[in-house]
Amino acid sequence: MPHLDERLKKVARKIRVKTHADIGSDHANLLVALLRSGRVAKGIAIENKQQPLFHSEAALLGLNAEARLADGLDGLVEGEADSLSICGMGAESIVSILSSHPKRIPELIVLQPNRRADLIRRWGIDSGFHLVDEQIAYGHWPYVILTYRRAGHGADPAYRQIDHQADLLLGPWLVQRREAAFVDLLREEQRYWEQFTQISDASLERRNAIQRVLKRWTLL
């Protein structure tokens, strides 16, 4: 069984279904772990380049799985998978993939963007997927892991409207849980931003959101 880093371990713990699809799996370590642990019965790896496809095919040999050469959700048929994961990409790429074939997205999706998780949170609100959990895997970087379920209509209850902008930028579940490691992470980021006299509008927006959340916590 392949060794999973903390990031992929947290992703794997969110998945227990019959058929799981992983887009951009490269060496298919996540799928192999899910299959060998019995968390999924069948796996589908989707790659858009030949070399990663070869890697996935080799890793999945002898398992109930297949690797497909396709561009994102082009490689999945509607209703074919029960869950989907996309890990290790920028949020822009992830949102582009999800927006290309919305009807092909399974009921459960687990996403790990390398940056700009707020773009995925905005996508979820606009696309009828509710954010049922979010975690941080602390490694070389703090990686955010977002778990969504298709909900259709209705406001996402994860967003309590205390500070909607801060929730989008920092994560509603992370803010609500207020775990010590997350508090330390925000304080560290606040200190980082304080060393600059000029920053971009997007960075200023994030810095201000962190300041508001930390101030609110001190008043509780």
PDB file of C-alpha atoms in Angstrom:
ATOM      1  CA  MET A   1       0.000   0.000   0.000  1.00  0.00           C
ATOM      2  CA  PRO A   2       1.403   3.412  -0.912  1.00  0.00           C
ATOM      3  CA  HIS A   3       2.366   5.805   1.843  1.00  0.00           C
ATOM      4  CA  LEU A   4       0.018   8.776   1.987  1.00  0.00           C
ATOM      5  CA  ASP A   5       1.089  12.134   3.341  1.00  0.00           C
ATOM      6  CA  GLU A   6      -1.115  13.817   5.940  1.00  0.00           C
ATOM      7  CA  ARG A   7      -2.901  15.755   3.205  1.00  0.00           C
ATOM      8  CA  LEU A   8      -4.068  12.642   1.333  1.00  0.00           C
ATOM      9  CA  LYS A   9      -4.788  10.754   4.552  1.00  0.00           C
ATOM     10  CA  LYS A  10      -7.338  13.419   5.469  1.00  0.00           C
ATOM     11  CA  VAL A  11      -8.824  13.216   1.987  1.00  0.00           C
ATOM     12  CA  ALA A  12      -9.054   9.412   2.175  1.00  0.00           C
ATOM     13  CA  ARG A  13     -10.891   9.516   5.510  1.00  0.00           C
ATOM     14  CA  LYS A  14     -13.723  11.429   3.842  1.00  0.00           C
ATOM     15  CA  ILE A  15     -14.337   8.743   1.227  1.00  0.00           C
ATOM     16  CA  ARG A  16     -16.231   5.470   1.713  1.00  0.00           C
ATOM     17  CA  VAL A  17     -18.336   4.660  -1.355  1.00  0.00           C
ATOM     18  CA  LYS A  18     -18.759   2.046  -4.051  1.00  0.00           C
ATOM     19  CA  THR A  19     -17.069   3.896  -6.938  1.00  0.00           C
ATOM     20  CA  HIS A  20     -14.651   6.787  -6.553  1.00  0.00           C
ATOM     21  CA  ALA A  21     -13.072   8.915  -9.290  1.00  0.00           C
ATOM     22  CA  ASP A  22      -9.860  10.875  -8.834  1.00  0.00           C
ATOM     23  CA  ILE A  23      -8.878  13.581 -11.320  1.00  0.00           C
ATOM     24  CA  GLY A  24      -5.176  14.292 -11.686  1.00  0.00           C
ATOM     25  CA  SER A  25      -4.141  11.300  -9.567  1.00  0.00           C
ATOM     26  CA  ASP A  26      -0.629  10.970 -11.102  1.00  0.00           C
ATOM     27  CA  HIS A  27       0.726   7.833  -9.379  1.00  0.00           C
ATOM     28  CA  ALA A  28      -2.790   6.945  -8.125  1.00  0.00           C
ATOM     29  CA  ASN A  29      -1.592   6.663  -4.515  1.00  0.00           C
ATOM     30  CA  LEU A  30      -4.937   7.843  -3.140  1.00  0.00           C
ATOM     31  CA  LEU A  31      -6.941   5.381  -5.217  1.00  0.00           C
ATOM     32  CA  VAL A  32      -4.649   2.474  -4.387  1.00  0.00           C
ATOM     33  CA  ALA A  33      -4.974   3.226  -0.668  1.00  0.00           C
ATOM     34  CA  LEU A  34      -8.764   3.520  -0.906  1.00  0.00           C
ATOM     35  CA  LEU A  35      -9.064   0.245  -2.821  1.00  0.00           C
ATOM     36  CA  ARG A  36      -6.706  -1.773  -0.635  1.00  0.00           C
ATOM     37  CA  SER A  37      -8.280  -0.498   2.568  1.00  0.00           C
ATOM     38  CA  GLY A  38     -11.764  -1.414   1.315  1.00  0.00           C
ATOM     39  CA  ARG A  39     -13.046   2.135   1.516  1.00  0.00           C
ATOM     40  CA  VAL A  40     -14.039   1.920  -2.164  1.00  0.00           C
ATOM     41  CA  ALA A  41     -14.916  -1.061  -4.362  1.00  0.00           C
ATOM     42  CA  LYS A  42     -13.915   0.500  -7.674  1.00  0.00           C
ATOM     43  CA  GLY A  43     -11.615   3.334  -8.686  1.00  0.00           C
ATOM     44  CA  ILE A  44     -11.349   5.571 -11.741  1.00  0.00           C
ATOM     45  CA  ALA A  45      -8.214   7.628 -12.319  1.00  0.00           C
ATOM     46  CA  ILE A  46      -8.495  10.452 -14.860  1.00  0.00           C
ATOM     47  CA  GLU A  47      -5.347  12.005 -16.322  1.00  0.00           C
ATOM     48  CA  ASN A  48      -4.980  14.543 -19.123  1.00  0.00           C
ATOM     49  CA  LYS A  49      -1.370  13.667 -19.983  1.00  0.00           C
ATOM     50  CA  GLN A  50       0.155  10.420 -21.183  1.00  0.00           C
ATOM     51  CA  GLN A  51       2.977  10.066 -18.638  1.00  0.00           C
ATOM     52  CA  PRO A  52       0.776  10.435 -15.535  1.00  0.00           C
ATOM     53  CA  LEU A  53      -1.635   7.999 -17.191  1.00  0.00           C
ATOM     54  CA  PHE A  54       1.156   5.404 -17.447  1.00  0.00           C
ATOM     55  CA  HIS A  55       1.998   5.961 -13.765  1.00  0.00           C
ATOM     56  CA  SER A  56      -1.624   5.448 -12.716  1.00  0.00           C
ATOM     57  CA  GLU A  57      -2.070   2.380 -14.925  1.00  0.00           C
ATOM     58  CA  ALA A  58       1.008   0.766 -13.395  1.00  0.00           C
ATOM     59  CA  ALA A  59      -0.060   1.545  -9.829  1.00  0.00           C
ATOM     60  CA  LEU A  60      -3.601   0.233 -10.355  1.00  0.00           C
ATOM     61  CA  LEU A  61      -2.583  -3.003 -12.060  1.00  0.00           C
ATOM     62  CA  GLY A  62      -4.444  -5.950 -10.528  1.00  0.00           C
ATOM     63  CA  LEU A  63      -6.948  -3.751  -8.697  1.00  0.00           C
ATOM     64  CA  ASN A  64     -10.589  -3.093  -9.548  1.00  0.00           C
ATOM     65  CA  ALA A  65      -9.781   0.208 -11.213  1.00  0.00           C
ATOM     66  CA  GLU A  66      -9.026   1.841 -14.525  1.00  0.00           C
ATOM     67  CA  ALA A  67      -7.078   4.870 -15.711  1.00  0.00           C
ATOM     68  CA  ARG A  68      -8.521   7.097 -18.416  1.00  0.00           C
ATOM     69  CA  LEU A  69      -6.923   9.725 -20.624  1.00  0.00           C
ATOM     70  CA  ALA A  70      -9.304  12.685 -20.597  1.00  0.00           C
ATOM     71  CA  ASP A  71      -9.595  16.324 -19.648  1.00  0.00           C
ATOM     72  CA  GLY A  72     -11.231  16.395 -16.209  1.00  0.00           C
ATOM     73  CA  LEU A  73     -14.896  15.476 -16.163  1.00  0.00           C
ATOM     74  CA  ASP A  74     -14.761  14.658 -19.888  1.00  0.00           C
ATOM     75  CA  GLY A  75     -13.577  11.265 -18.630  1.00  0.00           C
ATOM     76  CA  LEU A  76     -16.602  10.562 -16.444  1.00  0.00           C
ATOM     77  CA  VAL A  77     -20.157   9.590 -17.354  1.00  0.00           C
ATOM     78  CA  GLU A  78     -23.034  11.119 -15.402  1.00  0.00           C
ATOM     79  CA  GLY A  79     -23.960   8.879 -12.471  1.00  0.00           C
ATOM     80  CA  GLU A  80     -20.911   6.643 -12.914  1.00  0.00           C
ATOM     81  CA  ALA A  81     -19.138   7.579  -9.684  1.00  0.00           C
ATOM     82  CA  ASP A  82     -20.408   8.087  -6.146  1.00  0.00           C
ATOM     83  CA  SER A  83     -17.641  10.473  -5.152  1.00  0.00           C
ATOM     84  CA  LEU A  84     -14.888  12.541  -6.730  1.00  0.00           C
ATOM     85  CA  SER A  85     -11.591  13.989  -5.554  1.00  0.00           C
ATOM     86  CA  ILE A  86      -9.336  16.630  -7.082  1.00  0.00           C
ATOM     87  CA  CYS A  87      -6.148  17.308  -5.151  1.00  0.00           C
ATOM     88  CA  GLY A  88      -2.984  19.298  -5.618  1.00  0.00           C
ATOM     89  CA  MET A  89      -4.226  21.858  -8.148  1.00  0.00           C
ATOM     90  CA  GLY A  90      -4.850  25.569  -7.984  1.00  0.00           C
ATOM     91  CA  ALA A  91      -8.430  26.525  -7.155  1.00  0.00           C
ATOM     92  CA  GLU A  92      -8.850  28.156 -10.552  1.00  0.00           C
ATOM     93  CA  SER A  93      -8.164  24.835 -12.279  1.00  0.00           C
ATOM     94  CA  ILE A  94     -10.440  22.928  -9.911  1.00  0.00           C
ATOM     95  CA  VAL A  95     -13.343  25.342 -10.438  1.00  0.00           C
ATOM     96  CA  SER A  96     -12.807  25.179 -14.204  1.00  0.00           C
ATOM     97  CA  ILE A  97     -13.024  21.370 -14.118  1.00  0.00           C
ATOM     98  CA  LEU A  98     -16.158  21.347 -11.969  1.00  0.00           C
ATOM     99  CA  SER A  99     -17.857  24.014 -14.069  1.00  0.00           C
ATOM    100  CA  SER A 100     -17.254  22.172 -17.345  1.00  0.00           C
ATOM    101  CA  HIS A 101     -19.767  19.354 -16.707  1.00  0.00           C
ATOM    102  CA  PRO A 102     -21.818  20.122 -13.582  1.00  0.00           C
ATOM    103  CA  LYS A 103     -24.192  17.189 -14.159  1.00  0.00           C
ATOM    104  CA  ARG A 104     -21.288  14.741 -14.054  1.00  0.00           C
ATOM    105  CA  ILE A 105     -20.236  15.770 -10.548  1.00  0.00           C
ATOM    106  CA  PRO A 106     -21.112  13.021  -8.024  1.00  0.00           C
ATOM    107  CA  GLU A 107     -23.027  13.640  -4.807  1.00  0.00           C
ATOM    108  CA  LEU A 108     -19.817  13.787  -2.753  1.00  0.00           C
ATOM    109  CA  ILE A 109     -16.653  15.677  -3.692  1.00  0.00           C
ATOM    110  CA  VAL A 110     -13.428  16.184  -1.746  1.00  0.00           C
ATOM    111  CA  LEU A 111     -11.181  18.986  -2.955  1.00  0.00           C
ATOM    112  CA  GLN A 112      -7.680  20.022  -1.939  1.00  0.00           C
ATOM    113  CA  PRO A 113      -6.604  23.231  -3.643  1.00  0.00           C
ATOM    114  CA  ASN A 114      -3.014  24.385  -3.382  1.00  0.00           C
ATOM    115  CA  ARG A 115      -4.203  27.978  -2.986  1.00  0.00           C
ATOM    116  CA  ARG A 116      -7.249  30.295  -3.109  1.00  0.00           C
ATOM    117  CA  ALA A 117      -9.710  27.974  -1.372  1.00  0.00           C
ATOM    118  CA  ASP A 118     -12.096  30.953  -1.308  1.00  0.00           C
ATOM    119  CA  LEU A 119     -12.713  30.474  -5.046  1.00  0.00           C
ATOM    120  CA  ILE A 120     -13.972  26.957  -4.383  1.00  0.00           C
ATOM    121  CA  ARG A 121     -16.160  28.148  -1.511  1.00  0.00           C
ATOM    122  CA  ARG A 122     -17.742  30.701  -3.862  1.00  0.00           C
ATOM    123  CA  TRP A 123     -18.259  27.955  -6.454  1.00  0.00           C
ATOM    124  CA  GLY A 124     -20.016  25.763  -3.888  1.00  0.00           C
ATOM    125  CA  ILE A 125     -22.442  28.527  -2.932  1.00  0.00           C
ATOM    126  CA  ASP A 126     -23.216  29.262  -6.578  1.00  0.00           C
ATOM    127  CA  SER A 127     -23.523  25.610  -7.634  1.00  0.00           C
ATOM    128  CA  GLY A 128     -25.811  24.057  -5.028  1.00  0.00           C
ATOM    129  CA  PHE A 129     -23.126  22.142  -3.122  1.00  0.00           C
ATOM    130  CA  HIS A 130     -22.984  22.490   0.642  1.00  0.00           C
ATOM    131  CA  LEU A 131     -19.675  22.588   2.480  1.00  0.00           C
ATOM    132  CA  VAL A 132     -20.112  19.779   5.020  1.00  0.00           C
ATOM    133  CA  ASP A 133     -16.557  19.807   6.358  1.00  0.00           C
ATOM    134  CA  GLU A 134     -13.205  21.489   5.979  1.00  0.00           C
ATOM    135  CA  GLN A 135      -9.878  20.636   7.533  1.00  0.00           C
ATOM    136  CA  ILE A 136      -6.273  21.728   7.313  1.00  0.00           C
ATOM    137  CA  ALA A 137      -3.421  19.287   6.753  1.00  0.00           C
ATOM    138  CA  TYR A 138      -0.299  20.806   8.229  1.00  0.00           C
ATOM    139  CA  GLY A 139       2.770  19.900   6.205  1.00  0.00           C
ATOM    140  CA  HIS A 140       5.213  21.922   4.150  1.00  0.00           C
ATOM    141  CA  TRP A 141       2.238  24.251   3.627  1.00  0.00           C
ATOM    142  CA  PRO A 142      -1.152  24.342   5.352  1.00  0.00           C
ATOM    143  CA  TYR A 143      -3.394  22.528   2.858  1.00  0.00           C
ATOM    144  CA  VAL A 144      -7.148  23.103   3.061  1.00  0.00           C
ATOM    145  CA  ILE A 145      -9.372  20.076   2.400  1.00  0.00           C
ATOM    146  CA  LEU A 146     -12.990  20.847   1.484  1.00  0.00           C
ATOM    147  CA  THR A 147     -15.771  18.252   1.511  1.00  0.00           C
ATOM    148  CA  TYR A 148     -18.990  18.999  -0.368  1.00  0.00           C
ATOM    149  CA  ARG A 149     -22.347  17.284  -0.860  1.00  0.00           C
ATOM    150  CA  ARG A 150     -24.868  18.127  -3.539  1.00  0.00           C
ATOM    151  CA  ALA A 151     -27.744  19.960  -1.884  1.00  0.00           C
ATOM    152  CA  GLY A 152     -29.689  21.621  -4.697  1.00  0.00           C
ATOM    153  CA  HIS A 153     -31.561  24.624  -3.358  1.00  0.00           C
ATOM    154  CA  GLY A 154     -31.287  26.401  -0.028  1.00  0.00           C
ATOM    155  CA  ALA A 155     -28.575  28.386   1.701  1.00  0.00           C
ATOM    156  CA  ASP A 156     -25.524  26.536   2.910  1.00  0.00           C
ATOM    157  CA  PRO A 157     -25.879  26.262   6.725  1.00  0.00           C
ATOM    158  CA  ALA A 158     -22.085  26.377   7.101  1.00  0.00           C
ATOM    159  CA  TYR A 159     -22.273  30.140   6.562  1.00  0.00           C
ATOM    160  CA  ARG A 160     -23.845  31.788   9.585  1.00  0.00           C
ATOM    161  CA  GLN A 161     -23.628  35.333   8.192  1.00  0.00           C
ATOM    162  CA  ILE A 162     -21.674  36.721  11.170  1.00  0.00           C
ATOM    163  CA  ASP A 163     -18.933  37.749   8.747  1.00  0.00           C
ATOM    164  CA  HIS A 164     -19.668  36.213   5.375  1.00  0.00           C
ATOM    165  CA  GLN A 165     -16.559  37.637   3.721  1.00  0.00           C
ATOM    166  CA  ALA A 166     -14.282  36.248   6.420  1.00  0.00           C
ATOM    167  CA  ASP A 167     -16.000  32.867   6.142  1.00  0.00           C
ATOM    168  CA  LEU A 168     -15.358  32.795   2.398  1.00  0.00           C
ATOM    169  CA  LEU A 169     -11.713  33.757   2.745  1.00  0.00           C
ATOM    170  CA  LEU A 170     -10.800  31.766   5.839  1.00  0.00           C
ATOM    171  CA  GLY A 171     -13.354  28.954   5.961  1.00  0.00           C
ATOM    172  CA  PRO A 172     -16.667  28.884   7.884  1.00  0.00           C
ATOM    173  CA  TRP A 173     -16.062  25.561   9.644  1.00  0.00           C
ATOM    174  CA  LEU A 174     -12.480  26.485  10.495  1.00  0.00           C
ATOM    175  CA  VAL A 175     -13.601  29.797  11.975  1.00  0.00           C
ATOM    176  CA  GLN A 176     -16.437  28.167  13.931  1.00  0.00           C
ATOM    177  CA  ARG A 177     -14.226  25.433  15.411  1.00  0.00           C
ATOM    178  CA  ARG A 178     -11.491  27.849  16.378  1.00  0.00           C
ATOM    179  CA  GLU A 179      -8.933  25.074  16.834  1.00  0.00           C
ATOM    180  CA  ALA A 180      -5.643  26.120  18.419  1.00  0.00           C
ATOM    181  CA  ALA A 181      -3.546  25.246  15.364  1.00  0.00           C
ATOM    182  CA  PHE A 182      -5.823  27.345  13.147  1.00  0.00           C
ATOM    183  CA  VAL A 183      -5.681  30.300  15.550  1.00  0.00           C
ATOM    184  CA  ASP A 184      -1.887  30.090  15.516  1.00  0.00           C
ATOM    185  CA  LEU A 185      -1.927  29.936  11.715  1.00  0.00           C
ATOM    186  CA  LEU A 186      -4.006  33.122  11.460  1.00  0.00           C
ATOM    187  CA  ARG A 187      -1.799  34.934  13.946  1.00  0.00           C
ATOM    188  CA  GLU A 188       1.275  33.922  11.996  1.00  0.00           C
ATOM    189  CA  GLU A 189      -0.298  35.172   8.767  1.00  0.00           C
ATOM    190  CA  GLN A 190      -1.285  38.429  10.449  1.00  0.00           C
ATOM    191  CA  ARG A 191       2.336  38.989  11.472  1.00  0.00           C
ATOM    192  CA  TYR A 192       3.404  38.258   7.899  1.00  0.00           C
ATOM    193  CA  TRP A 193       1.091  40.913   6.441  1.00  0.00           C
ATOM    194  CA  GLU A 194       2.151  43.485   9.031  1.00  0.00           C
ATOM    195  CA  GLN A 195       5.656  43.696   7.548  1.00  0.00           C
ATOM    196  CA  PHE A 196       4.343  45.211   4.295  1.00  0.00           C
ATOM    197  CA  THR A 197       3.388  48.856   3.831  1.00  0.00           C
ATOM    198  CA  GLN A 198       1.713  48.168   0.470  1.00  0.00           C
ATOM    199  CA  ILE A 199      -0.155  45.017  -0.563  1.00  0.00           C
ATOM    200  CA  SER A 200      -2.642  44.095  -3.278  1.00  0.00           C
ATOM    201  CA  ASP A 201      -6.371  44.617  -2.825  1.00  0.00           C
ATOM    202  CA  ALA A 202      -6.911  40.849  -2.507  1.00  0.00           C
ATOM    203  CA  SER A 203      -4.198  40.563   0.151  1.00  0.00           C
ATOM    204  CA  LEU A 204      -5.627  43.569   1.997  1.00  0.00           C
ATOM    205  CA  GLU A 205      -9.051  41.961   1.983  1.00  0.00           C
ATOM    206  CA  ARG A 206      -7.628  38.769   3.477  1.00  0.00           C
ATOM    207  CA  ARG A 207      -5.538  40.643   6.052  1.00  0.00           C
ATOM    208  CA  ASN A 208      -8.572  42.637   7.188  1.00  0.00           C
ATOM    209  CA  ALA A 209     -10.657  39.459   7.456  1.00  0.00           C
ATOM    210  CA  ILE A 210      -8.009  37.871   9.682  1.00  0.00           C
ATOM    211  CA  GLN A 211      -7.901  40.964  11.874  1.00  0.00           C
ATOM    212  CA  ARG A 212     -11.690  40.981  12.268  1.00  0.00           C
ATOM    213  CA  VAL A 213     -11.828  37.292  13.195  1.00  0.00           C
ATOM    214  CA  LEU A 214      -8.974  37.496  15.693  1.00  0.00           C
ATOM    215  CA  LYS A 215     -10.521  40.582  17.277  1.00  0.00           C
ATOM    216  CA  ARG A 216     -13.905  38.884  17.539  1.00  0.00           C
ATOM    217  CA  TRP A 217     -12.317  35.881  19.244  1.00  0.00           C
ATOM    218  CA  THR A 218     -10.644  38.077  21.865  1.00  0.00           C
ATOM    219  CA  LEU A 219     -14.067  39.509  22.756  1.00  0.00           C
ATOM    220  CA  LEU A 220     -15.679  36.125  23.315  1.00  0.00           C
TER     221      LEU A 220
END
